[in-house]
Coordinates of C-alpha atoms in Angstrom, one line a residue:
Chain A
M1 CA 119.6 153.8 77.8
I2 CA 120.7 157.5 78.1
W3 CA 121.1 157.0 81.7
I4 CA 123.7 154.0 81.2
D5 CA 125.4 155.9 78.6
T6 CA 125.6 158.8 81.3
L7 CA 127.0 156.3 84.0
V8 CA 129.4 155.3 81.7
Q9 CA 130.9 158.2 80.8
G10 CA 130.7 159.5 84.4
V11 CA 132.6 156.2 85.3
L12 CA 135.2 156.9 82.5
L13 CA 135.9 160.4 83.9
G14 CA 136.3 159.5 86.9
G15 CA 139.2 157.9 86.1
L16 CA 140.7 161.2 85.4
Y17 CA 139.7 162.3 88.8
A18 CA 141.6 159.3 90.3
L19 CA 144.5 160.4 88.3
F20 CA 144.6 163.7 89.9
A21 CA 144.1 162.3 92.9
A22 CA 146.5 159.5 93.1
G23 CA 149.7 161.7 93.8
L24 CA 147.8 163.7 96.7
S25 CA 147.0 160.6 98.2
L26 CA 150.5 159.0 98.0
V27 CA 152.2 162.2 99.7
F28 CA 149.6 162.3 102.1
G29 CA 150.1 158.6 102.7
V30 CA 153.6 159.0 103.2
M31 CA 154.3 162.2 105.2
R32 CA 150.9 163.7 106.2
L33 CA 151.3 166.8 103.9
V34 CA 148.6 167.8 101.8
N35 CA 150.1 169.7 98.9
L36 CA 147.8 172.6 98.2
A37 CA 149.8 173.5 94.7
H38 CA 149.0 169.9 93.4
G39 CA 146.1 171.4 91.0
D40 CA 148.8 173.9 89.3
M41 CA 151.3 171.2 89.3
I42 CA 148.9 169.4 87.2
V43 CA 148.4 172.3 85.0
G44 CA 152.3 172.6 85.1
A45 CA 153.0 169.7 83.9
A46 CA 150.1 170.0 80.9
F47 CA 152.1 173.2 79.6
L48 CA 155.4 171.0 79.6
I49 CA 154.1 168.4 77.8
L50 CA 152.1 171.1 75.4
I51 CA 156.0 172.8 74.9
L52 CA 157.6 169.1 74.4
V53 CA 154.6 168.9 71.6
T54 CA 154.4 171.8 70.0
H55 CA 157.9 173.1 70.0
L56 CA 160.0 169.7 69.4
G57 CA 157.3 167.7 67.4
F58 CA 156.9 165.0 69.7
N59 CA 154.1 162.5 70.0
P60 CA 152.1 163.6 73.4
F61 CA 153.1 160.1 74.8
V62 CA 156.7 160.5 74.2
A63 CA 156.5 163.8 75.4
A64 CA 154.9 162.5 78.9
L65 CA 157.4 160.0 78.9
V66 CA 160.3 162.8 78.3
A67 CA 158.6 164.9 80.7
M68 CA 158.1 162.1 83.3
P69 CA 162.0 162.4 84.7
L70 CA 162.0 166.3 84.6
M71 CA 158.7 166.3 86.7
F72 CA 160.4 163.7 89.1
G73 CA 163.5 165.6 89.5
F74 CA 161.3 168.7 90.1
G75 CA 159.5 167.0 93.2
W76 CA 162.6 165.6 94.5
A77 CA 164.1 168.7 94.7
L78 CA 161.2 170.6 96.0
Q79 CA 160.7 168.0 98.7
R80 CA 164.3 167.7 99.7
Y81 CA 165.3 171.4 100.1
I82 CA 162.1 173.2 100.7
L83 CA 159.2 170.9 101.7
N84 CA 160.7 168.8 104.2
R85 CA 162.0 172.1 106.2
T86 CA 158.2 172.3 106.7
L87 CA 157.2 169.1 108.1
G88 CA 156.5 168.7 112.2
K89 CA 153.8 169.1 114.5
D90 CA 152.7 172.2 113.1
I91 CA 150.1 172.3 110.3
L92 CA 150.5 175.7 109.5
P93 CA 154.2 175.9 107.6
P94 CA 153.1 173.1 105.1
L95 CA 149.7 174.4 104.1
L96 CA 151.2 178.2 103.7
V97 CA 154.4 177.3 101.8
T98 CA 152.2 175.3 99.7
F99 CA 149.6 177.7 99.4
G100 CA 152.3 180.3 98.3
L101 CA 153.6 177.7 96.0
S102 CA 149.9 177.6 94.3
V103 CA 149.4 181.6 94.0
A104 CA 153.1 181.7 92.6
L105 CA 153.0 179.0 90.1
Q106 CA 149.6 179.7 88.8
N107 CA 150.9 183.4 88.3
A108 CA 154.2 182.0 86.6
L109 CA 152.0 180.2 84.3
L110 CA 150.3 183.0 83.3
E111 CA 152.9 185.4 82.8
G112 CA 154.4 182.1 80.7
F113 CA 151.7 181.4 78.7
S114 CA 148.9 184.1 78.7
A115 CA 145.2 183.0 79.7
D116 CA 144.4 181.6 76.8
S117 CA 142.6 178.2 76.7
R118 CA 145.4 175.5 75.2
R119 CA 145.1 172.1 74.2
I120 CA 147.6 168.9 73.6
P121 CA 146.9 168.2 69.9
A122 CA 146.4 164.2 69.9
G123 CA 145.5 163.9 66.1
P124 CA 142.8 161.2 65.6
L125 CA 142.7 159.7 69.2
E126 CA 140.7 163.2 70.3
S127 CA 137.7 162.0 68.3
A128 CA 138.2 158.2 68.0
S129 CA 135.4 156.3 69.8
V130 CA 134.8 152.3 70.1
D131 CA 131.1 150.8 69.9
L132 CA 130.4 148.6 72.8
G133 CA 127.3 147.4 71.9
I134 CA 125.0 149.1 74.2
V135 CA 127.3 152.3 74.7
T136 CA 129.8 154.2 72.4
V137 CA 132.4 155.2 74.2
G138 CA 136.1 157.5 73.3
I139 CA 139.1 156.0 73.2
M140 CA 140.5 158.9 75.2
P141 CA 138.3 158.3 78.3
L142 CA 139.0 154.7 78.1
L143 CA 142.7 155.1 77.6
T144 CA 142.3 157.6 80.9
F145 CA 140.7 155.3 83.0
A146 CA 142.6 152.0 81.8
S147 CA 145.8 154.6 82.7
A148 CA 144.6 155.4 86.0
V149 CA 143.7 151.9 87.0
L150 CA 147.4 151.1 85.6
V151 CA 148.7 153.6 88.2
I152 CA 147.3 152.7 91.1
V153 CA 148.3 148.8 90.3
M154 CA 151.7 150.2 90.4
L155 CA 151.7 152.5 93.2
N156 CA 150.1 149.1 95.2
Q157 CA 152.7 147.3 94.0
I158 CA 155.5 149.9 94.6
F159 CA 154.2 150.1 98.0
Y160 CA 153.9 146.6 99.0
R161 CA 156.7 144.3 96.7
T162 CA 159.5 146.8 97.0
A163 CA 161.9 147.9 99.3
L164 CA 161.0 151.5 98.4
G165 CA 157.7 150.8 99.2
R166 CA 158.7 149.3 102.7
A167 CA 160.4 152.2 103.4
F168 CA 157.6 154.4 102.4
R169 CA 155.4 152.4 104.8
A170 CA 158.0 152.3 107.6
T171 CA 158.7 156.0 107.6
S172 CA 154.6 156.9 107.5
D173 CA 154.2 154.5 110.5
D174 CA 157.3 155.8 112.8
P175 CA 159.6 158.3 110.9
V176 CA 162.3 158.0 114.1
T177 CA 162.0 153.8 114.4
A178 CA 162.7 154.1 110.7
S179 CA 165.8 156.2 111.0
L180 CA 167.1 154.0 113.5
M181 CA 166.6 151.0 110.5
G182 CA 169.2 153.1 108.5
I183 CA 166.3 155.0 106.4
K184 CA 166.7 158.4 105.7
P185 CA 163.0 159.9 105.9
G186 CA 164.0 163.3 104.4
N187 CA 165.2 161.0 101.2
V188 CA 162.0 159.0 101.3
F189 CA 160.2 161.9 101.4
A190 CA 161.4 163.0 98.5
M191 CA 161.4 159.9 96.6
A192 CA 157.8 159.9 97.4
T193 CA 156.9 163.5 96.1
G194 CA 159.1 162.7 93.2
L195 CA 156.9 160.0 92.3
A196 CA 153.7 162.0 92.9
M197 CA 154.9 164.4 90.3
V198 CA 155.1 161.2 87.7
V199 CA 151.6 160.3 88.5
V200 CA 151.0 164.2 88.1
T201 CA 152.6 164.2 84.8
I202 CA 150.1 161.0 83.4
A203 CA 147.2 162.9 84.9
A204 CA 148.4 166.0 83.3
L205 CA 148.7 164.1 79.7
Y206 CA 145.1 163.3 80.2
L207 CA 144.0 166.6 81.1
G208 CA 145.7 168.5 78.4
M209 CA 144.5 166.1 75.5
R210 CA 140.9 165.6 76.4
A211 CA 139.7 169.1 77.2
N212 CA 141.0 172.8 76.9
F213 CA 143.0 174.1 79.7
D214 CA 144.4 177.2 80.9
P215 CA 146.8 178.5 84.2
S216 CA 143.9 179.6 86.2
I217 CA 142.3 175.8 86.6
G218 CA 144.6 174.3 89.0
P219 CA 142.7 174.7 92.3
A220 CA 139.7 173.1 91.0
R221 CA 141.2 170.0 89.8
L222 CA 143.1 170.1 93.7
I223 CA 139.6 170.4 94.8
Y224 CA 138.4 167.6 92.8
A225 CA 141.0 165.3 93.8
F226 CA 140.9 166.1 97.4
E227 CA 137.1 165.3 97.4
A228 CA 138.1 161.9 95.6
V229 CA 140.4 161.0 98.4
I230 CA 138.5 162.0 101.1
I231 CA 135.4 160.2 99.7
G232 CA 137.8 156.7 99.3
G233 CA 139.2 157.2 102.8
L234 CA 142.4 158.2 103.6
G235 CA 145.3 156.2 102.6
S236 CA 143.7 153.6 100.3
L237 CA 144.7 154.2 96.7
W238 CA 141.5 151.6 95.6
G239 CA 139.2 154.2 97.5
T240 CA 140.7 157.2 95.9
L241 CA 139.5 155.8 92.7
A242 CA 136.3 154.7 93.7
G243 CA 136.1 158.2 95.1
G244 CA 137.2 159.3 91.7
I245 CA 134.6 157.5 90.1
I246 CA 131.7 158.9 92.7
I247 CA 132.7 162.3 91.7
G248 CA 132.8 162.0 88.0
V249 CA 129.4 159.8 88.1
A250 CA 127.9 162.7 90.3
Q251 CA 129.2 165.5 87.7
T252 CA 127.9 164.0 84.5
M253 CA 124.5 163.0 86.2
G254 CA 124.1 166.4 87.4
A255 CA 125.3 168.4 83.7
A256 CA 122.9 165.8 81.9
I257 CA 119.7 167.0 84.6
N258 CA 121.2 170.7 84.3
P259 CA 124.6 171.6 82.3
E260 CA 124.8 174.5 85.6
W261 CA 124.6 171.7 87.9
Q262 CA 127.6 169.6 86.7
I263 CA 130.5 170.7 89.2
L264 CA 127.6 171.5 92.1
A265 CA 126.8 168.1 92.0
G266 CA 130.0 166.7 92.9
H267 CA 130.4 168.6 95.9
I268 CA 127.2 167.9 97.1
V269 CA 127.6 164.4 96.6
F270 CA 131.1 164.6 98.6
L271 CA 129.3 166.7 101.6
V272 CA 127.0 163.8 101.4
V273 CA 129.6 161.5 101.9
L274 CA 131.2 163.2 104.7
L275 CA 127.9 163.7 106.5
V276 CA 127.4 159.8 106.9
R277 CA 130.5 158.4 106.2
P278 CA 132.9 161.1 107.7
R279 CA 136.2 158.8 107.3
G280 CA 135.6 158.1 103.6
L281 CA 134.1 154.7 102.5
F282 CA 137.5 152.8 102.5
P283 CA 139.4 154.2 105.4
R284 CA 142.7 152.9 106.2
A285 CA 144.9 155.6 107.7
V286 CA 144.2 156.4 111.4
D287 CA 144.7 160.4 111.5
Chain B
M1 CA 158.1 183.5 147.1
A2 CA 155.9 186.8 146.4
H3 CA 154.9 186.6 142.8
V4 CA 152.4 187.9 140.3
V5 CA 151.2 186.8 136.8
Q6 CA 151.1 189.8 134.7
T7 CA 150.0 190.5 131.0
R8 CA 150.4 194.3 131.4
T9 CA 153.6 195.4 129.9
R10 CA 155.1 199.5 129.6
A11 CA 155.2 199.3 126.0
G12 CA 151.5 198.1 125.7
T13 CA 150.6 200.9 128.2
I14 CA 152.3 203.5 126.0
A15 CA 151.0 201.7 122.8
G16 CA 147.0 201.7 124.3
G17 CA 147.6 205.6 124.5
T18 CA 149.0 205.8 121.3
A19 CA 146.3 203.7 119.6
L20 CA 143.4 205.9 121.2
L21 CA 145.5 209.0 119.7
L22 CA 145.7 207.7 116.4
I23 CA 141.7 206.3 116.4
A24 CA 140.9 210.1 117.5
V25 CA 143.1 211.6 114.5
A26 CA 141.3 208.5 111.9
I27 CA 138.0 209.8 113.3
I28 CA 138.4 213.6 112.4
L29 CA 140.5 212.8 109.4
P30 CA 138.5 213.5 106.7
A31 CA 137.4 216.5 107.4
F32 CA 141.2 217.7 105.8
A33 CA 142.4 214.6 104.2
S34 CA 142.1 214.0 100.4
R35 CA 139.5 211.8 99.1
S36 CA 142.4 209.5 97.4
L37 CA 143.6 209.0 101.0
I38 CA 140.4 208.3 102.4
Q39 CA 139.5 205.2 100.2
D40 CA 143.1 204.0 100.6
L41 CA 142.4 204.3 104.2
F42 CA 139.4 202.2 103.9
M43 CA 141.0 199.4 101.8
I44 CA 143.3 199.1 104.5
L45 CA 141.2 199.0 107.2
T46 CA 139.2 196.4 105.6
M47 CA 141.9 194.2 104.9
L48 CA 143.2 194.9 108.3
T49 CA 139.8 193.4 109.7
L50 CA 140.0 190.4 107.6
A51 CA 143.7 189.9 108.4
Q52 CA 142.6 190.1 112.0
L53 CA 140.0 187.6 111.8
W54 CA 141.6 185.3 109.5
N55 CA 144.6 185.2 112.2
L56 CA 142.1 184.7 115.1
L57 CA 141.2 181.6 113.4
A58 CA 144.4 180.3 112.5
G59 CA 146.7 181.8 114.7
S60 CA 145.0 181.8 117.8
A61 CA 142.9 178.3 117.3
G62 CA 144.9 176.5 114.8
L63 CA 141.6 176.7 112.1
V64 CA 143.5 177.6 108.9
S65 CA 140.5 178.2 106.9
I66 CA 140.9 178.9 103.0
G67 CA 137.0 179.5 102.6
Q68 CA 136.7 183.2 104.2
Q69 CA 135.5 184.1 101.0
A70 CA 132.6 182.3 101.5
F71 CA 131.8 184.5 104.1
V72 CA 132.5 187.6 102.2
G73 CA 130.6 186.5 99.3
I74 CA 127.4 185.5 101.5
G75 CA 127.7 188.8 103.6
A76 CA 128.1 190.8 100.2
Y77 CA 125.1 189.2 98.5
A78 CA 122.8 189.1 101.7
M79 CA 123.3 193.3 101.7
F80 CA 122.4 193.5 98.1
A81 CA 119.4 191.3 99.0
G82 CA 118.2 193.5 101.8
V83 CA 118.6 196.7 99.4
I84 CA 117.2 195.1 96.2
L85 CA 115.0 192.8 97.2
W86 CA 113.1 194.3 100.5
G87 CA 114.1 197.8 100.1
W88 CA 116.2 198.0 103.3
D89 CA 119.3 200.9 103.6
P90 CA 122.6 199.1 102.8
V91 CA 123.7 200.8 106.3
P92 CA 121.5 198.3 108.5
A93 CA 121.6 195.7 105.7
I94 CA 125.3 195.2 106.7
L95 CA 124.0 193.6 109.8
L96 CA 121.7 191.3 107.8
A97 CA 125.2 190.9 106.2
G98 CA 126.7 189.4 109.4
V99 CA 123.6 187.3 110.2
A100 CA 123.7 185.5 107.4
A101 CA 127.5 185.0 107.6
V102 CA 126.6 183.3 110.8
L103 CA 124.3 181.1 109.3
L104 CA 126.4 180.1 106.9
A105 CA 128.8 179.3 109.2
I106 CA 126.8 176.9 111.1
P107 CA 126.7 174.1 108.2
T108 CA 130.1 174.9 107.1
A109 CA 131.6 174.5 110.8
F110 CA 129.3 171.1 111.0
F111 CA 131.0 169.6 107.8
A112 CA 134.5 171.1 107.7
F113 CA 135.0 170.5 111.8
R114 CA 135.0 166.5 110.6
L115 CA 138.3 167.3 108.6
Q116 CA 141.8 167.1 110.5
G117 CA 144.0 169.7 110.1
A118 CA 145.0 170.5 106.3
Y119 CA 141.9 168.6 105.1
F120 CA 140.1 171.3 107.4
A121 CA 141.3 173.8 105.1
I122 CA 140.3 172.6 101.6
G123 CA 136.9 171.5 103.0
T124 CA 136.3 175.0 103.9
W125 CA 137.3 176.0 100.4
V126 CA 134.8 173.2 98.8
I127 CA 132.1 175.1 101.1
A128 CA 133.1 178.6 99.5
E129 CA 132.7 176.8 95.9
V130 CA 129.4 175.5 96.7
T131 CA 128.3 178.6 98.0
R132 CA 129.4 180.6 94.9
L133 CA 127.9 177.8 92.7
L134 CA 124.6 178.2 94.7
V135 CA 124.4 182.3 94.7
A136 CA 125.2 181.9 91.0
Q137 CA 121.7 180.1 90.7
W138 CA 119.8 183.1 92.4
K139 CA 118.7 184.7 89.6
A140 CA 116.7 187.6 91.2
L141 CA 120.2 189.2 92.1
G142 CA 121.8 188.5 88.6
G143 CA 122.7 185.1 88.7
G144 CA 126.4 183.9 87.3
T145 CA 127.0 187.5 85.6
G146 CA 126.3 189.4 88.7
T147 CA 124.1 193.2 89.2
S148 CA 124.5 196.6 90.8
L149 CA 123.1 198.5 93.5
P150 CA 120.4 200.7 92.0
R151 CA 121.1 204.5 91.4
E152 CA 118.7 205.9 94.1
V153 CA 120.0 203.4 96.7
T154 CA 123.4 204.4 96.2
G155 CA 122.2 208.3 96.2
N156 CA 120.4 208.0 99.3
I157 CA 122.4 206.1 101.8
M158 CA 121.6 206.8 105.4
G159 CA 124.1 209.5 106.9
V160 CA 125.4 210.7 103.7
D161 CA 123.3 213.5 103.8
A162 CA 124.6 214.4 107.2
I163 CA 128.1 214.1 106.3
R164 CA 127.6 216.4 103.2
G165 CA 126.3 218.6 105.4
L166 CA 128.4 218.4 108.1
L167 CA 132.0 218.7 105.9
G168 CA 130.4 220.4 102.8
V169 CA 131.6 217.5 100.4
K170 CA 130.2 216.1 97.5
E171 CA 127.7 213.2 97.3
A172 CA 130.2 210.7 96.1
A173 CA 133.0 212.0 98.6
A174 CA 130.3 211.6 101.5
R175 CA 130.3 208.2 100.6
D176 CA 133.4 207.4 100.7
I177 CA 133.5 208.7 104.1
L178 CA 130.7 207.0 105.4
A179 CA 132.3 203.9 104.3
Y180 CA 135.4 204.8 106.0
W181 CA 134.1 205.4 109.0
I182 CA 132.3 202.1 109.2
A183 CA 135.4 200.4 108.2
L184 CA 137.2 202.2 111.1
I185 CA 134.3 200.9 113.5
L186 CA 134.6 197.5 112.7
A187 CA 138.2 197.5 112.5
V188 CA 138.6 198.9 116.0
M189 CA 136.1 196.5 117.5
T190 CA 137.4 193.5 115.6
I191 CA 140.8 194.3 116.9
G192 CA 139.6 195.2 120.7
A193 CA 137.4 192.3 120.7
I194 CA 140.3 190.0 119.8
Y195 CA 142.7 191.8 122.4
A196 CA 140.0 191.4 125.1
L197 CA 139.4 188.1 124.2
M198 CA 143.0 186.8 124.4
R199 CA 143.8 188.4 127.6
N200 CA 141.1 186.8 129.4
R201 CA 140.3 182.6 130.3
Q202 CA 139.0 182.0 126.9
G203 CA 141.9 183.4 125.3
L204 CA 144.0 181.1 127.9
A205 CA 141.5 178.1 127.0
L206 CA 142.1 178.8 122.9
A207 CA 146.0 179.1 122.8
A208 CA 145.6 175.9 125.1
V209 CA 143.5 174.1 122.5
R210 CA 145.3 174.9 119.6
D211 CA 148.7 173.8 121.2
N212 CA 147.6 170.7 122.6
T213 CA 144.2 169.9 122.2
D214 CA 144.2 166.6 124.2
A215 CA 145.8 168.4 127.1
A216 CA 143.4 171.2 127.4
R217 CA 140.7 168.7 127.2
S218 CA 142.2 167.1 130.0
V219 CA 142.2 170.5 132.4
G220 CA 138.3 170.8 131.8
V221 CA 138.4 173.3 128.4
D222 CA 135.6 172.4 126.0
A223 CA 137.7 172.1 122.8
G224 CA 134.5 171.7 120.6
A225 CA 132.6 174.8 121.9
I226 CA 135.7 177.1 121.6
K227 CA 136.4 176.2 118.2
W228 CA 133.0 176.4 117.3
Q229 CA 132.4 180.2 118.9
V230 CA 135.8 181.3 117.5
F231 CA 134.5 180.1 113.9
L232 CA 131.2 181.7 114.1
L233 CA 133.0 185.2 115.5
A234 CA 135.4 185.1 112.7
A235 CA 132.4 184.3 110.2
F236 CA 130.3 187.5 111.4
G237 CA 132.9 190.1 111.3
T238 CA 134.0 188.9 107.7
G239 CA 130.2 188.9 106.4
L240 CA 130.3 192.5 107.9
V241 CA 133.4 193.5 106.3
G242 CA 132.3 191.8 102.7
A243 CA 128.9 193.5 102.9
L244 CA 130.9 196.9 103.5
V245 CA 133.3 196.6 100.8
Y246 CA 130.4 195.8 98.5
M247 CA 128.3 198.5 99.5
Q248 CA 131.3 201.0 98.4
K249 CA 131.7 198.9 95.2
A250 CA 128.3 198.9 94.6
Q251 CA 128.4 196.1 92.2
I252 CA 128.7 192.3 92.9
S253 CA 129.1 189.0 90.9
P254 CA 129.3 185.7 92.5
D255 CA 133.4 185.2 90.7
A256 CA 134.5 188.5 92.3
A257 CA 132.7 188.1 95.5
F258 CA 133.7 184.4 96.2
D259 CA 137.2 185.0 95.1
V260 CA 140.0 182.9 96.6
T261 CA 142.6 185.2 95.7
D262 CA 141.3 188.6 96.5
W263 CA 139.5 187.4 99.7
T264 CA 142.0 184.9 101.3
A265 CA 145.2 184.0 99.4
L266 CA 145.8 188.3 100.2
I267 CA 144.8 188.3 103.8
I268 CA 146.9 185.1 104.4
F269 CA 150.3 186.5 102.8
I270 CA 149.2 189.8 105.1
V271 CA 149.3 187.6 108.0
V272 CA 152.4 186.0 107.6
I273 CA 154.6 188.5 106.2
G274 CA 153.2 190.2 109.3
G275 CA 153.5 187.7 111.6
I276 CA 150.9 185.3 112.3
G277 CA 149.5 184.4 116.1
T278 CA 149.8 188.1 117.3
I279 CA 147.8 191.1 117.0
E280 CA 150.9 193.8 115.8
G281 CA 151.5 190.7 112.9
P282 CA 148.4 191.7 110.6
I283 CA 149.0 195.1 111.2
V284 CA 152.7 195.4 110.0
G285 CA 151.6 193.1 107.3
V286 CA 148.8 195.1 105.9
I287 CA 151.3 198.3 105.7
V288 CA 153.9 196.0 104.0
F289 CA 151.0 194.8 101.8
Y290 CA 149.6 198.7 101.1
V291 CA 153.6 199.6 100.1
L292 CA 153.9 196.5 97.9
Q293 CA 150.4 197.3 96.4
T294 CA 151.0 201.1 95.8
F295 CA 154.3 200.1 93.4
F296 CA 153.6 196.9 92.0
A297 CA 149.9 196.1 91.6
D298 CA 150.5 197.2 87.9
F299 CA 153.0 194.4 87.4
G300 CA 149.8 191.8 87.6
S301 CA 151.1 188.3 87.8
W302 CA 154.6 189.5 88.2
Y303 CA 152.9 190.9 91.8
F304 CA 151.2 188.1 92.7
M305 CA 154.0 185.6 92.0
T306 CA 156.1 187.8 94.0
L307 CA 153.9 187.9 97.0
G308 CA 153.7 184.3 96.9
L309 CA 157.7 183.7 96.7
I310 CA 157.9 185.9 99.8
G311 CA 155.0 184.1 101.6
I312 CA 157.3 181.0 101.0
C313 CA 160.3 182.8 102.2
V314 CA 158.9 184.2 105.4
M315 CA 157.3 180.6 106.5
L316 CA 160.7 179.3 106.0
F317 CA 163.3 181.2 107.5
A318 CA 161.0 183.7 110.0
P319 CA 157.6 181.6 110.5
K320 CA 156.6 184.4 112.9
G321 CA 156.8 187.1 110.5
L322 CA 158.3 190.3 110.5
W323 CA 156.3 191.7 113.7
G324 CA 158.2 188.5 115.2
L325 CA 161.8 189.0 114.0
F326 CA 161.0 192.5 115.7
A327 CA 159.6 191.1 119.0
A328 CA 162.1 188.6 119.7
R329 CA 165.0 190.9 119.1
T330 CA 163.3 194.3 121.4
G331 CA 161.0 191.8 123.5
I332 CA 158.5 194.9 122.8
R333 CA 154.9 193.7 122.6
L334 CA 152.7 196.5 121.9
F335 CA 149.3 194.8 122.6
P336 CA 150.7 192.0 125.4
V337 CA 148.9 188.6 125.5
Q338 CA 151.4 186.6 126.7
R339 CA 151.2 186.0 130.9
R340 CA 154.3 186.6 132.2
L341 CA 155.7 185.7 135.8
V342 CA 157.1 188.3 137.7
V343 CA 158.8 187.0 140.5
G344 CA 159.7 188.9 143.8
T345 CA 157.6 191.8 143.5
K346 CA 155.9 192.7 146.6
Q347 CA 152.3 191.6 147.0
E348 CA 149.4 192.5 149.3
E349 CA 148.9 190.2 151.6
P350 CA 145.5 188.2 151.6

């Protein structure tokens, strides 16, 4: 019985990790760029939502809606004016620039908000739960998971049903040919990073409402997101959700055995998957 | 037409002579330098060695690792284990650290080499995290809170008494001098080994693999083997430095010894700012780093923020770093590793 409960909690936690990972997966899928500052951007967005909630008195969900266009603009400009300059055959520039960004952003947050743990107040939602017969689950984890599924459905719709998605796929396959068809790869990349930042904002909302956060936790979120992407297989968004769930279940199972093993269990499952299925469980992209 | 391929340059020959002179001065320096200067130079030499090793991985072999703290940490912990659990003297225990780092590097490479490019970077980071979490479970060495070297050990390190007798200094100062000399040996040997490597066939093969793995394979370079060799070599050196640094600190905790900022981020900034892919780059970088550290380290997070932004600007506007800018203007190479074709020179008939 306790194991079913642990399993369900793990699956729901996986929803949060899938939200962390979806933005990373999207950007990698479109332009083969790995943003090492991804985790710090999630934390940054959480602080942005926190400001809107505490200083302007917004409801957290409204605050996230307000933060989305701001984060989109940030992502768009970052890609358009900085990261696009680094793309090319050499993998060093994008890695080192985003790594520098990670360190700079982390310390900027530390300077601005101190090292104190914060939380986005969500009122009665924080402790509300629903009895599903066999297990009782929190409303918040349930909402997180539902949002993750919704985000992945929406991203898939954008990818396969819209002109923008067509531009994403065309640029991803062959930027030169795509530009012959009147697509500007630079703009497409900027749209993709902007969209990824919208997903980051959603991830930040749940990160901040579910648990305490502080400026130093970004890199660990990047690592969980990365593990989910690799387990799922590059280029597959549903695979990313599966990867998130696997990490989430491994962590809750590990924590149930010994609280010190929570994080370790997630990493070990990742290494095992890497050992037996180096290209992930549902690979799509060929790299 | 008569031609020769050479790597020797006049600046290189002068630099070689100057380097020998500098090393000689560095060896006898403790006889008249202040203790704080020796401590600063120790820090500079250890950072320089780590930077050269990371540069070998990323700049020469295209292996961008963000997990070098794994080898610093495991090296330091292996040295502590040798001293505390098995009663070794700290100095020979440093070699144990190199062995431990290589033993960790084998599974690390096995996993991380399955990941390409950018994913390799995060893969090495994950393995460093796993190592940190595992070491934090090692209760005999203090678990998550860490431990210290016992006072009777730090008071009796091999060679300290000889240095006290030789230079007439107090015990703590003699310990600093011992650590400084070992750091000097490590730095000189690392730079010498990398320089020798880059000038022989292996170095040429390495550059070929970095620039185009498929093309390198097609002319008979064993790309897999050469990446393994470089990765293990870098891990060995990084482990030695880790042990040396923590012999000097005499206390350790998993969070400090496996810190990504101290042991990888700062090293990356040193290499990038100085100039990636050259031996001169990390030397310039470490000098810049030392100046920044001396004046701005008190500003804490502002300091790191600035370092991050400088790193970004250098990567965007001068991807070859400060040394790259200088070398492009002047054509000077202090450690020439490029093969230059000299046409029209007289060559002995065979």
